[in-house]
PDB file of C-alpha atoms in Angstrom:
ATOM      1  CA  UNK G  20       0.000   0.000   0.000  1.00 46.00           C
ATOM      2  CA  UNK G  21       2.925   2.268  -0.690  1.00 50.00           C
ATOM      3  CA  UNK G  22       0.902   4.223  -3.249  1.00 55.00           C
ATOM      4  CA  UNK G  23      -1.754   5.258  -0.703  1.00 56.00           C
ATOM      5  CA  UNK G  24      -1.265   8.999  -0.480  1.00 61.00           C
ATOM      6  CA  UNK G  25      -3.780  11.684   0.462  1.00 59.00           C
ATOM      7  CA  UNK G  26      -4.170  12.518  -3.210  1.00 63.00           C
ATOM      8  CA  UNK G  27      -5.257   9.036  -4.309  1.00 72.00           C
ATOM      9  CA  UNK G  28      -6.737   7.439  -1.189  1.00 75.00           C
ATOM     10  CA  UNK G  29     -10.553   7.571  -1.392  1.00 81.00           C
ATOM     11  CA  UNK G  30     -10.857   7.449   2.419  1.00 82.00           C
ATOM     12  CA  UNK G  31      -9.109  10.769   2.970  1.00 80.00           C
ATOM     13  CA  UNK G  32     -12.066  13.134   2.332  1.00 83.00           C
ATOM     14  CA  UNK G  33     -14.271  11.290   4.828  1.00 86.00           C
ATOM     15  CA  UNK G  34     -11.484  11.171   7.413  1.00 85.00           C
ATOM     16  CA  UNK G  35     -10.797  14.884   6.993  1.00 84.00           C
ATOM     17  CA  UNK G  36     -14.498  15.659   7.381  1.00 88.00           C
ATOM     18  CA  UNK G  37     -14.659  13.560  10.546  1.00 89.00           C
ATOM     19  CA  UNK G  38     -11.536  15.215  11.926  1.00 86.00           C
ATOM     20  CA  UNK G  39     -12.945  18.683  11.262  1.00 86.00           C
ATOM     21  CA  UNK G  40     -16.148  17.730  13.083  1.00 90.00           C
ATOM     22  CA  UNK G  41     -14.119  16.458  16.043  1.00 89.00           C
ATOM     23  CA  UNK G  42     -12.093  19.682  16.138  1.00 87.00           C
ATOM     24  CA  UNK G  43     -15.305  21.715  16.154  1.00 88.00           C
ATOM     25  CA  UNK G  44     -16.724  19.590  18.972  1.00 90.00           C
ATOM     26  CA  UNK G  45     -13.480  19.920  20.947  1.00 87.00           C
ATOM     27  CA  UNK G  46     -13.875  23.694  20.737  1.00 86.00           C
ATOM     28  CA  UNK G  47     -17.495  23.500  21.881  1.00 89.00           C
ATOM     29  CA  UNK G  48     -16.597  21.328  24.859  1.00 89.00           C
ATOM     30  CA  UNK G  49     -13.748  23.599  25.900  1.00 86.00           C
ATOM     31  CA  UNK G  50     -16.013  26.627  25.591  1.00 86.00           C
ATOM     32  CA  UNK G  51     -18.681  25.016  27.768  1.00 88.00           C
ATOM     33  CA  UNK G  52     -16.123  23.951  30.347  1.00 88.00           C
ATOM     34  CA  UNK G  53     -14.477  27.376  30.405  1.00 86.00           C
ATOM     35  CA  UNK G  54     -17.658  28.919  31.763  1.00 85.00           C
ATOM     36  CA  UNK G  55     -17.185  26.981  34.994  1.00 88.00           C
ATOM     37  CA  UNK G  56     -13.535  27.822  35.625  1.00 89.00           C
ATOM     38  CA  UNK G  57     -11.728  30.673  37.380  1.00 92.00           C
ATOM     39  CA  UNK G  58     -10.660  33.440  34.996  1.00 91.00           C
ATOM     40  CA  UNK G  59      -6.952  32.585  34.981  1.00 89.00           C
ATOM     41  CA  UNK G  60      -7.633  28.912  34.230  1.00 90.00           C
ATOM     42  CA  UNK G  61     -10.280  29.860  31.664  1.00 89.00           C
ATOM     43  CA  UNK G  62      -7.781  32.044  29.806  1.00 89.00           C
ATOM     44  CA  UNK G  63      -5.246  29.206  29.690  1.00 90.00           C
ATOM     45  CA  UNK G  64      -7.865  26.731  28.489  1.00 88.00           C
ATOM     46  CA  UNK G  65      -9.064  29.060  25.744  1.00 87.00           C
ATOM     47  CA  UNK G  66      -5.504  29.774  24.603  1.00 90.00           C
ATOM     48  CA  UNK G  67      -4.619  26.081  24.573  1.00 90.00           C
ATOM     49  CA  UNK G  68      -7.807  25.143  22.732  1.00 87.00           C
ATOM     50  CA  UNK G  69      -7.276  27.789  20.071  1.00 89.00           C
ATOM     51  CA  UNK G  70      -3.681  26.661  19.567  1.00 92.00           C
ATOM     52  CA  UNK G  71      -4.616  22.984  19.267  1.00 89.00           C
ATOM     53  CA  UNK G  72      -7.490  23.744  16.913  1.00 87.00           C
ATOM     54  CA  UNK G  73      -5.318  25.909  14.653  1.00 91.00           C
ATOM     55  CA  UNK G  74      -2.566  23.284  14.555  1.00 91.00           C
ATOM     56  CA  UNK G  75      -5.152  20.667  13.600  1.00 87.00           C
ATOM     57  CA  UNK G  76      -6.624  22.915  10.892  1.00 86.00           C
ATOM     58  CA  UNK G  77      -3.147  23.588   9.519  1.00 90.00           C
ATOM     59  CA  UNK G  78      -2.387  19.877   9.396  1.00 86.00           C
ATOM     60  CA  UNK G  79      -5.719  19.106   7.721  1.00 82.00           C
ATOM     61  CA  UNK G  80      -5.020  21.778   5.118  1.00 83.00           C
ATOM     62  CA  UNK G  81      -1.560  20.347   4.563  1.00 84.00           C
ATOM     63  CA  UNK G  82      -2.985  16.870   4.027  1.00 78.00           C
ATOM     64  CA  UNK G  83      -5.804  18.122   1.821  1.00 76.00           C
ATOM     65  CA  UNK G  84      -3.559  20.521  -0.078  1.00 75.00           C
ATOM     66  CA  UNK G  85      -5.788  23.501   0.705  1.00 59.00           C
ATOM     67  CA  UNK G  86      -5.118  26.811   2.475  1.00 55.00           C
ATOM     68  CA  UNK G  87      -6.261  27.284   6.077  1.00 52.00           C
ATOM     69  CA  UNK G  88      -9.078  29.683   6.781  1.00 54.00           C
TER      70      UNK G  88
END
């Protein structure tokens, strides 16, 4: 299966769609949780979540060959 690359593997679009949905849900969960935390912890959680989500979006775009938005 050495020729299975993102460009010719038919599973990639579905996996990318699933990953994007999971990233969105991760953001929702962090946002809901943040409402119950002290301000300093909330700020750290929000910063961490935004960083992780952007890194995931960048990686998805790299795999898909599309720019991040």
